[in-house]
Coordinates of C-alpha atoms in Angstrom, one line a residue:
X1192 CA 202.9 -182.8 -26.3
X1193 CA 204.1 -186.3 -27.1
X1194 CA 201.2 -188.0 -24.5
X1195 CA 198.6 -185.3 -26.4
X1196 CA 200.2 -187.2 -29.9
X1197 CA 200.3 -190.5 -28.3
X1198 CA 198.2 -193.1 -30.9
X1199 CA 198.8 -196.0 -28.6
X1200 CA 197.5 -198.5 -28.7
X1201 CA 197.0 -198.1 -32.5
X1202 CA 199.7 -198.9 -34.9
X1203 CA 197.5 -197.7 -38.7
X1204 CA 194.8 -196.0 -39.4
X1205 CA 192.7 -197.8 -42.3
X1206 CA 190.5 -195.2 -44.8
X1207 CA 187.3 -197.7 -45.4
X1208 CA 185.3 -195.9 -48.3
X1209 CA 182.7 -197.4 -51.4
X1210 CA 185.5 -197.7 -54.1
X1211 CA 183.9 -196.8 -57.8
X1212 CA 185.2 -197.5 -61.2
X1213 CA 188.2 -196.2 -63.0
X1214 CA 187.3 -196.7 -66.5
X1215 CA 184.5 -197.7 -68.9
X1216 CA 184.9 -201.4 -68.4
X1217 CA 184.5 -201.4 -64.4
X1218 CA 181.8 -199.8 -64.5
X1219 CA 179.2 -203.2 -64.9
X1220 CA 182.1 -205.3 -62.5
X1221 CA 181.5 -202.6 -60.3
X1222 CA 178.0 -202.7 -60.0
X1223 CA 178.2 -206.4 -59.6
X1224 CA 180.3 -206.4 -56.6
X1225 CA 177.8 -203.4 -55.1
X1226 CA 174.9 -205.7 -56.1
X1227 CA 176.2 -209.1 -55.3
X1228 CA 173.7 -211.6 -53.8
X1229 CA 170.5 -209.4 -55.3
X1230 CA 170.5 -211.4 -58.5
X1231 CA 169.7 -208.2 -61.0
X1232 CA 170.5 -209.3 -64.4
X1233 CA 173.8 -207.5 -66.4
X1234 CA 171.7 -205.8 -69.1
X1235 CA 169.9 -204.1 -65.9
X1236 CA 173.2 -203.0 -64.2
X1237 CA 174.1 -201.6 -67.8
X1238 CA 171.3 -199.3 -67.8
X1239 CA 172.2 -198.6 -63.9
X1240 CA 175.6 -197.3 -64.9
X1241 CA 174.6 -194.5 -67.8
X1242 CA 175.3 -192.3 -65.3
X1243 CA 178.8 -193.2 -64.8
X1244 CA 179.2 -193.2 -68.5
X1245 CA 178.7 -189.9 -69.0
X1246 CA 181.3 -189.2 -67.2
X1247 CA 183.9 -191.3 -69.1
X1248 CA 183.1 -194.6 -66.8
X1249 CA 184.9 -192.7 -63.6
X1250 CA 183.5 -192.2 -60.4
X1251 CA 185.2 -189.6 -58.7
X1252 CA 185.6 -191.2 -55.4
X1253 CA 188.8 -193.3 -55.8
X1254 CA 191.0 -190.0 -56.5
X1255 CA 188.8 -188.2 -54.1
X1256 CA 190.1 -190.6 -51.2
X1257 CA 194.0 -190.6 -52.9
X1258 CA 193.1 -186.3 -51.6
X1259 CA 192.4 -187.5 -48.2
X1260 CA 194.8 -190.1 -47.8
X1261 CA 197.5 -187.5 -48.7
X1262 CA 195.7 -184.4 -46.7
X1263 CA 195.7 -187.2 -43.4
X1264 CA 199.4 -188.2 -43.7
X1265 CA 200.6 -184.3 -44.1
X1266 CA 198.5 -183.6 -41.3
X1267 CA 200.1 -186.3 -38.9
X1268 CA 203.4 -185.3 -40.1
X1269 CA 203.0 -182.0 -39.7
X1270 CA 201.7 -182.7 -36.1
X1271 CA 204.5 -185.2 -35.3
X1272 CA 201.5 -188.1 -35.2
X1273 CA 203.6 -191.4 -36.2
X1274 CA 200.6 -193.2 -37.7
X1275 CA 200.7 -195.2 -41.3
X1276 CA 197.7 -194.5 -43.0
X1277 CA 196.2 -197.4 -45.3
X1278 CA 193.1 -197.6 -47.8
X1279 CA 190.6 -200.2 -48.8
X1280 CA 187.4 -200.0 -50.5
X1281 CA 184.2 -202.1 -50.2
X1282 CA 183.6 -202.5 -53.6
X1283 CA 186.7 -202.0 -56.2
X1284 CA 190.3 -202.2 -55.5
X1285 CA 192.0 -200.9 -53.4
X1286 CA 189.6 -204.2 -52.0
X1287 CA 189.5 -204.3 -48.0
X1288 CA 190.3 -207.7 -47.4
X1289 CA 193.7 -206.8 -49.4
X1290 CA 194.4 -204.3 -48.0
X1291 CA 194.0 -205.9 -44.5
X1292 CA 196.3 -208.6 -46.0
X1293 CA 198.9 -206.3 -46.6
X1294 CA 198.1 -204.4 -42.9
X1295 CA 198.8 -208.0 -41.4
X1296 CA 201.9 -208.6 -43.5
X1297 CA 203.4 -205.0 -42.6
X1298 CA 202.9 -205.8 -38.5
X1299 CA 199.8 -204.1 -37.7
X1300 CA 198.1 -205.4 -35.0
X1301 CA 195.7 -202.9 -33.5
X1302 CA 193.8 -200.7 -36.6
X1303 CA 191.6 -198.1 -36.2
X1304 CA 189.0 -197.6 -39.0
X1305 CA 188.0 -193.8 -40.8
X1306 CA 184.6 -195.1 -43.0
X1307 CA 183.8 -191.9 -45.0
X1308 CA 180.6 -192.0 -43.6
X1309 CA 179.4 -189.6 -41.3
X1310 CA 176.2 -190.6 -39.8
X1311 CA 174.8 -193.7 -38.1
X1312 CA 172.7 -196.4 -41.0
X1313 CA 172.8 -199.7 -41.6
X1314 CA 174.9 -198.7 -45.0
X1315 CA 177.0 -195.9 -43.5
X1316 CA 178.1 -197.9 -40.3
X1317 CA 177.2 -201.5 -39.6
X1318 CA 177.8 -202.5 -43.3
X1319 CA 181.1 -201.3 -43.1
X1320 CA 181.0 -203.5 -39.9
X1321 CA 180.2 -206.7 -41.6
X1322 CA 182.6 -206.0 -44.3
X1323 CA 185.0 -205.7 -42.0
X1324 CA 183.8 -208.9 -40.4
X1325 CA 183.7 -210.5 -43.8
X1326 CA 187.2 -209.7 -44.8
X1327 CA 188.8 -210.6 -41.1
X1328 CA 187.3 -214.4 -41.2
X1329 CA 188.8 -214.6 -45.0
X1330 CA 191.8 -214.2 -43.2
X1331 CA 191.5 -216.4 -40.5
X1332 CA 190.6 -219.1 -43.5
X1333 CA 193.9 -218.2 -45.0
X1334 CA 195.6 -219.1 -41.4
X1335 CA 196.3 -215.1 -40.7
X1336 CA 195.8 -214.2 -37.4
X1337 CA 193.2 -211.1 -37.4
X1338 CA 194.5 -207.5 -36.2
X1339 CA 192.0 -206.3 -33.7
X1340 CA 189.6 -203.6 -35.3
X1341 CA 187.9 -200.4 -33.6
X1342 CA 186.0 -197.7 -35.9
X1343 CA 185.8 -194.2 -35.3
X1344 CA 182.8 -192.5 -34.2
X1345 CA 180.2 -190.7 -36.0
X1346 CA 181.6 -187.6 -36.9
X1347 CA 178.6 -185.5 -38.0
X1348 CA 179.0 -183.1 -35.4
X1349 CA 182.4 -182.3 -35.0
X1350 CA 183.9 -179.0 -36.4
X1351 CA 186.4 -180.2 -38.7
X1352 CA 183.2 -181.4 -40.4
X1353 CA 180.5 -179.4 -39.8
X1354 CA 182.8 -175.9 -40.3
X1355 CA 183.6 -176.5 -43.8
X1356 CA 180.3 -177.0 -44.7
X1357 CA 179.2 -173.7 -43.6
X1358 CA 181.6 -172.2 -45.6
X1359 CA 180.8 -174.0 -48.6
X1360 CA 177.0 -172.8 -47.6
X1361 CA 178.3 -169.2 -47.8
X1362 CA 179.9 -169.4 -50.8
X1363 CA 177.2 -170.5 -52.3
X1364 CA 174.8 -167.9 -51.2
X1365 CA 177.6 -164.8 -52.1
X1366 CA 177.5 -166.7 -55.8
X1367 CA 174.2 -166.4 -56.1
X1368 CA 172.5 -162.8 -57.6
X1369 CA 172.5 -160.2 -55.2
X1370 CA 168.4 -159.5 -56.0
X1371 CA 167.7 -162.9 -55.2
X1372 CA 170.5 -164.0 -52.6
X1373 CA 168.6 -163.1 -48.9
X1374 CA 165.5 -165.0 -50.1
X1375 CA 167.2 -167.6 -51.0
X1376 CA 166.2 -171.2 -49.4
X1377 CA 168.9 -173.6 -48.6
X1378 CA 168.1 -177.5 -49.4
X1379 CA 170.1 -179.9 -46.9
X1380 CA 170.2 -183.3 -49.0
X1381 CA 171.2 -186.7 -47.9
X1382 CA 171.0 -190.3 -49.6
X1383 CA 167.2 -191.3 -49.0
X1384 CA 167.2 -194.6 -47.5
X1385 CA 164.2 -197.3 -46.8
X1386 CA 162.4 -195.4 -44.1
X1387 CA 162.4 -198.7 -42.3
X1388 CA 166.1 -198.6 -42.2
X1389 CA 166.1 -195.2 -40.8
X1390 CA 163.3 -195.8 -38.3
X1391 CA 166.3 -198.1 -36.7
X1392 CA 169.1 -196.4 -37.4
X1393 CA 172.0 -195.7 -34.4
X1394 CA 171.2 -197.2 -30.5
X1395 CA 168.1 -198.8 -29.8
X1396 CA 166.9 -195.9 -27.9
X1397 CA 167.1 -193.6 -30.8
X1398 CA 164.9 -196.1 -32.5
X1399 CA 161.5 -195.0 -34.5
X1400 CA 160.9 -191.7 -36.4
X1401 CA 163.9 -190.9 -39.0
X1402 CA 166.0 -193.1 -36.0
X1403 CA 169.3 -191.7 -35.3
X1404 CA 169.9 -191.0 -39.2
X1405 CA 167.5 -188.4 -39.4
X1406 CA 168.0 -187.0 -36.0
X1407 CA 171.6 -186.3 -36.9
X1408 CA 170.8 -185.1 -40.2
X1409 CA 168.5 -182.4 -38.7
X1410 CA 171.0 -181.4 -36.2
X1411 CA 174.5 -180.5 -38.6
X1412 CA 171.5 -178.7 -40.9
X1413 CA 170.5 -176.8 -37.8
X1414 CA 174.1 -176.1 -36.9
X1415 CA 174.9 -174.7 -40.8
X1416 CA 172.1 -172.8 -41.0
X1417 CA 172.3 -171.2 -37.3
X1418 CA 176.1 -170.3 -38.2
X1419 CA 175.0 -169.1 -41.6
X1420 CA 172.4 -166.5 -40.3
X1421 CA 174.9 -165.7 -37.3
X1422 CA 177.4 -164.2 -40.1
X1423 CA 175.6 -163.0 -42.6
X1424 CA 172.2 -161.6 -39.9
X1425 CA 170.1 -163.5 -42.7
X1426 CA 168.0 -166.1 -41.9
X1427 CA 167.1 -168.4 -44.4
X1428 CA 164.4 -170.9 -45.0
X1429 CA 165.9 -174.5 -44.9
X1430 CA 164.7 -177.8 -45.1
X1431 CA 166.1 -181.4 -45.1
X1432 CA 165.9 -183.5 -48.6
X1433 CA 166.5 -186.5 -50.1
X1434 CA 168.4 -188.1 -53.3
X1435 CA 169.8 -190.9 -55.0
X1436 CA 167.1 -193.2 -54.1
X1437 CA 167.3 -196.5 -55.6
X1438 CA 165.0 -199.0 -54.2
X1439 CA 162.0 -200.7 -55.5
X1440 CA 159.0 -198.1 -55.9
X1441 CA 156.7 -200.0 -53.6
X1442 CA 159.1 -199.9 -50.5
X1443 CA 159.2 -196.4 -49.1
X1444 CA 162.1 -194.6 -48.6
X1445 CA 163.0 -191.1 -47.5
X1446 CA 161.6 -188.0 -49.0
X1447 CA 161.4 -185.7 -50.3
X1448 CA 163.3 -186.2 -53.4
X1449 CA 165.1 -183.1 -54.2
X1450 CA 164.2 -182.4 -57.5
X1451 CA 160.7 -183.0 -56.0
X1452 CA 161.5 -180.4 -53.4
X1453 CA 162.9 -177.6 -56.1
X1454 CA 159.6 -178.0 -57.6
X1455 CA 157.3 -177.5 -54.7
X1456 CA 159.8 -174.3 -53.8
X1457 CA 159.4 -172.6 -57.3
X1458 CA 155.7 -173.3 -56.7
X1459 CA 155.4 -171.7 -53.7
X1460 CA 158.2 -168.7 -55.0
X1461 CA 161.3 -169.1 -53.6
X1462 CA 163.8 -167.3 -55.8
X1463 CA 166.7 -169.3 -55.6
X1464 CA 167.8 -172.9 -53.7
X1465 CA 171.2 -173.9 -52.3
X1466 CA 171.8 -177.5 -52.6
X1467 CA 174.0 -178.0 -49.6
X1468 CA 175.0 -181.8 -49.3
X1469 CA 175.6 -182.5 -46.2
X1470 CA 175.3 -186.5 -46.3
X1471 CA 178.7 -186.6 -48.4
X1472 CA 181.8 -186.6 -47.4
X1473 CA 183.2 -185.7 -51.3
X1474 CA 182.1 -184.5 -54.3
X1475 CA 181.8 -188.2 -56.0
X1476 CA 179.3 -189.7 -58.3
X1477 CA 176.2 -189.3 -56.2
X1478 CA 176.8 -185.6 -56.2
X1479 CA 177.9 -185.0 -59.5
X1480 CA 175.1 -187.0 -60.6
X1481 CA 172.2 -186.2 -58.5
X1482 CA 172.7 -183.0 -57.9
X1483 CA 175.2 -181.0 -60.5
X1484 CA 173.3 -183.0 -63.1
X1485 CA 169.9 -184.2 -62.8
X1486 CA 168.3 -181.5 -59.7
X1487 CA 170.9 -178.9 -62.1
X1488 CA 168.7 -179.8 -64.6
X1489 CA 165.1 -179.9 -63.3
X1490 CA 166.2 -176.1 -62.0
X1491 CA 167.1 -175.0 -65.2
X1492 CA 163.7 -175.9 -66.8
X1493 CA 161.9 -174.3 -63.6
X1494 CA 163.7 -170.9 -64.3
X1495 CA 164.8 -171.5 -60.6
X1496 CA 168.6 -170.1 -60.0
X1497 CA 170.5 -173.0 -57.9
X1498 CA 173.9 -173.2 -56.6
X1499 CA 175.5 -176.3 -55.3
X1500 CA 177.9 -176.2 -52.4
X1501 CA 181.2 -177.9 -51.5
X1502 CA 181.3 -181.1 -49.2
X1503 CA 184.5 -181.5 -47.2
X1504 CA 186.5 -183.6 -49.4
X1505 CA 190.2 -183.0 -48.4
X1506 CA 190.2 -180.0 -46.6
X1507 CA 192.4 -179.7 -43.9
X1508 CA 190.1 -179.1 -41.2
X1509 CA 188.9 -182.5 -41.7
X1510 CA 192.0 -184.3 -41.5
X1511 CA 192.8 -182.5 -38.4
X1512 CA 189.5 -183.6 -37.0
X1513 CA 190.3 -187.3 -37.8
X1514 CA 193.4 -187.0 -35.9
X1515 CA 191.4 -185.5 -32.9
X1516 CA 189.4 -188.6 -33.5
X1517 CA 192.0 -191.0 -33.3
X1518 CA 193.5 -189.4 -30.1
X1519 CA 190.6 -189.4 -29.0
X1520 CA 189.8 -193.2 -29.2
X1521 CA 193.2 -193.6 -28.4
X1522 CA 192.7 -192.5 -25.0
X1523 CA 189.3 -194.1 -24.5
X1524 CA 190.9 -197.2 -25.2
X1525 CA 194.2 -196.7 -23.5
X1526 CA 192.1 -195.2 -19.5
X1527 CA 193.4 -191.7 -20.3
X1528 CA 191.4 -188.8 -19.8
X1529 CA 189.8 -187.2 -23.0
X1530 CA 186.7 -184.7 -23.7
X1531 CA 185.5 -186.0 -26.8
X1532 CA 184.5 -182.4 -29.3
X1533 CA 181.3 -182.1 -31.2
X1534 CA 178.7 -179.0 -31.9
X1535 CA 175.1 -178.9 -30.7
X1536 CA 172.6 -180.5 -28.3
X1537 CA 173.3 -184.3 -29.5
X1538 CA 176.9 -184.4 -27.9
X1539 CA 179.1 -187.1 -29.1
X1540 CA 178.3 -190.1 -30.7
X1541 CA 178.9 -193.8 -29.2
X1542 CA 182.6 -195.4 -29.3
X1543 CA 181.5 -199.0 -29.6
X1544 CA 178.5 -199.4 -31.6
X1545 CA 175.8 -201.9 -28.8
X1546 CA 173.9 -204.1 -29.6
X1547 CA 170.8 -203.6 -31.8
X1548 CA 172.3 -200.5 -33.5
X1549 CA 171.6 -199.9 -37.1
X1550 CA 170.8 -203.8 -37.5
X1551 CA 170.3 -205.5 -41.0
X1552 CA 167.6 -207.5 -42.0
X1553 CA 169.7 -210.9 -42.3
X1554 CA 172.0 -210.4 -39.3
X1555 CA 175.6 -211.4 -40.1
X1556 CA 178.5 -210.8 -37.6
X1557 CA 179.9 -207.2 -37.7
X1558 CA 183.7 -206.5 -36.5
X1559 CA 184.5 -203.2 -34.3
X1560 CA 181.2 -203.3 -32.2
X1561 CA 179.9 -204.9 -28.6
X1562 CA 178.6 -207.5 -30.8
X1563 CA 181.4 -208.3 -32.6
X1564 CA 182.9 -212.2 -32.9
X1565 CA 186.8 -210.2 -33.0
X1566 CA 187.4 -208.9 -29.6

């Protein structure tokens, strides 16, 4: 039991996640740091963030991770895992490169990285990467010697994920009317990105077509909607969608937007939808947003019944699957024998991310890969 337990040679886990305001006046802040370098004027970022002031000026996210951090610690505790568990944001404090400081200053030497961020992208894995790379090299400058840095794997296909999805899916469907709840059709959605970014999403060989982003997309939809007809011997119509777009109109980006999609399925007579957000690790703003408000909405004035279903948030299953990760990595990295878990035909994702995955349009150096300046 203690070798099965055995983090070595990791001495902290770090939570790596967006960050998102706490009040009224972080919202514009905020949006600076998330926009830094694009040069979009404040009065602009001030219409950007309506949608956080509806909801008093507070994203969600930042006490959505406090859930995690506290469901990981109970879990290693309770499973006699001796791991301290940090958390540092891209974007707002709890700000990475203090955090790291503090890491460093504590003794840690060999961190491995949760992002909360499932699936292979350029914004969902290597620009956590650069971050990381960004806030390692500030320490350096400051004459800190840099802990070494690995990052979990994608973890789109593991259980701990992908199972309490398929419940949320199943709630959702049993809240729905009983007249209209076999016929209903269940929308997948994701965060659209630039289809240029997703054409080279994950490895090199998974480049072109959606890339890796789309493929693994596709594949936990699959998985929810195969379980979801296995227990309830419905099978319902499904399809993978798109939200929170935010790019410039001419560029294209993934579609089909979801309130788009709601539309063409009233058209063509569904009776209900199930907006099943499987890109998401939490319920934060995107979600809320998105998808409780706006697609909520645009049902509403179609006369089309909706339901929205959980993400994973904090739920134990999940914080039991990031320990399996980290033992997992643990005994990649330490020569011990391991069979790394995950659902369906894709198998398990990469350790190390290579060379030419998910690349960026201005390459910068990105910690915790085989391209990475920090071995």
């Amino acid at each position: 039991m203690r070798d099965a337990l055995d983090a070595t040679p990791y001495d902290a886990l770090l939570l790596l996640s967006f960050g998102g305001p706490e009040g009224p006046d972080d919202v514009v802040p905020f949006l600076e740091n998330v926009t830094r370098g694009r040069g979009i004027p404040k009065e602009r970022l001030k219409e950007v963030g309506q949608h956080y002031f509806l909801f008093g000026g507070i994203s969600p996210i930042n006490d959505q991770n406090r859930a995690l951090l506290d469901a990981l610690r109970k879990d290693f505790a309770d499973h006699g895992l001796d791991l301290p568990v940090y958390w540092g944001n891209r974007n707002w404090a709890p700000y990475l490169t203090d955090t790291l400081r503090e890491m460093v200053a504590d003794g840690r030497r060999r961190i491995i990285v949760l992002a909360t961020s499932a699936y292979a992208s350029y914004s969902g894995c290597r620009q956590y990467r650069e971050n990381l790379a960004d806030s390692l090299a500030a320490l350096e400058a400051e004459g800190l010697e840099p802990p070494k840095i690995d990052k979990l794997r994608h973890y789109f296909n593991h259980p701990g994920f992908v199972e309490p999805m398929i419940d949320g899916v199943l709630r959702s469907l049993a809240d729905l009317p009983e007249d209209v709840r076999d016929r209903a059709h269940i929308a997948f959605t994701t965060h659209s990105i630039p289809t240029a970014a997703a054409d080279t999403s994950g490895p090199v060989e998974s480049h072109g077509d959606g890339g890796a982003y789309v493929a693994e997309h596709l594949e936990v939809a699959r998985l929810v909607a195969d379980a979801v007809r296995e227990r309830t011997g419905v099978e319902h119509p499904w399809q993978l969608v798109y939200q929170s777009r935010s790019g410039a109109p001419h560029i294209p980006w993934l579609e089909p937007d979801i309130c788009d999609h709601l539309e063409e399925r009233h058209a063509a007579g569904a009776p209900a939808v199930v907006m099943a957000p499987i890109g998401f690790v939490s319920d934060h703003m995107e979600v809320l947003y998105d998808l409780d408000t706006e697609a909520t909405a645009k049902a509403g004035e179609l006369g089309l019944p909706v339901r929205r279903s959980a993400t994973v948030g904090a739920d134990p299953r999940f914080a039991a699957a990031i320990r399996e990760l980290v033992l997992e990595r643990a005994a990649v990295e330490s020569g011990r024998s391991v069979t790394p878990c995950a659902l369906g035909a894709l198998g398990p994702s990469h350790h190390l991310c290579p060379v030419g995955c998910c690349p960026s349009r201005a390459p910068k150096p990105a910690a915790a890969g085989a391209d990475s300046p920090y071995a």
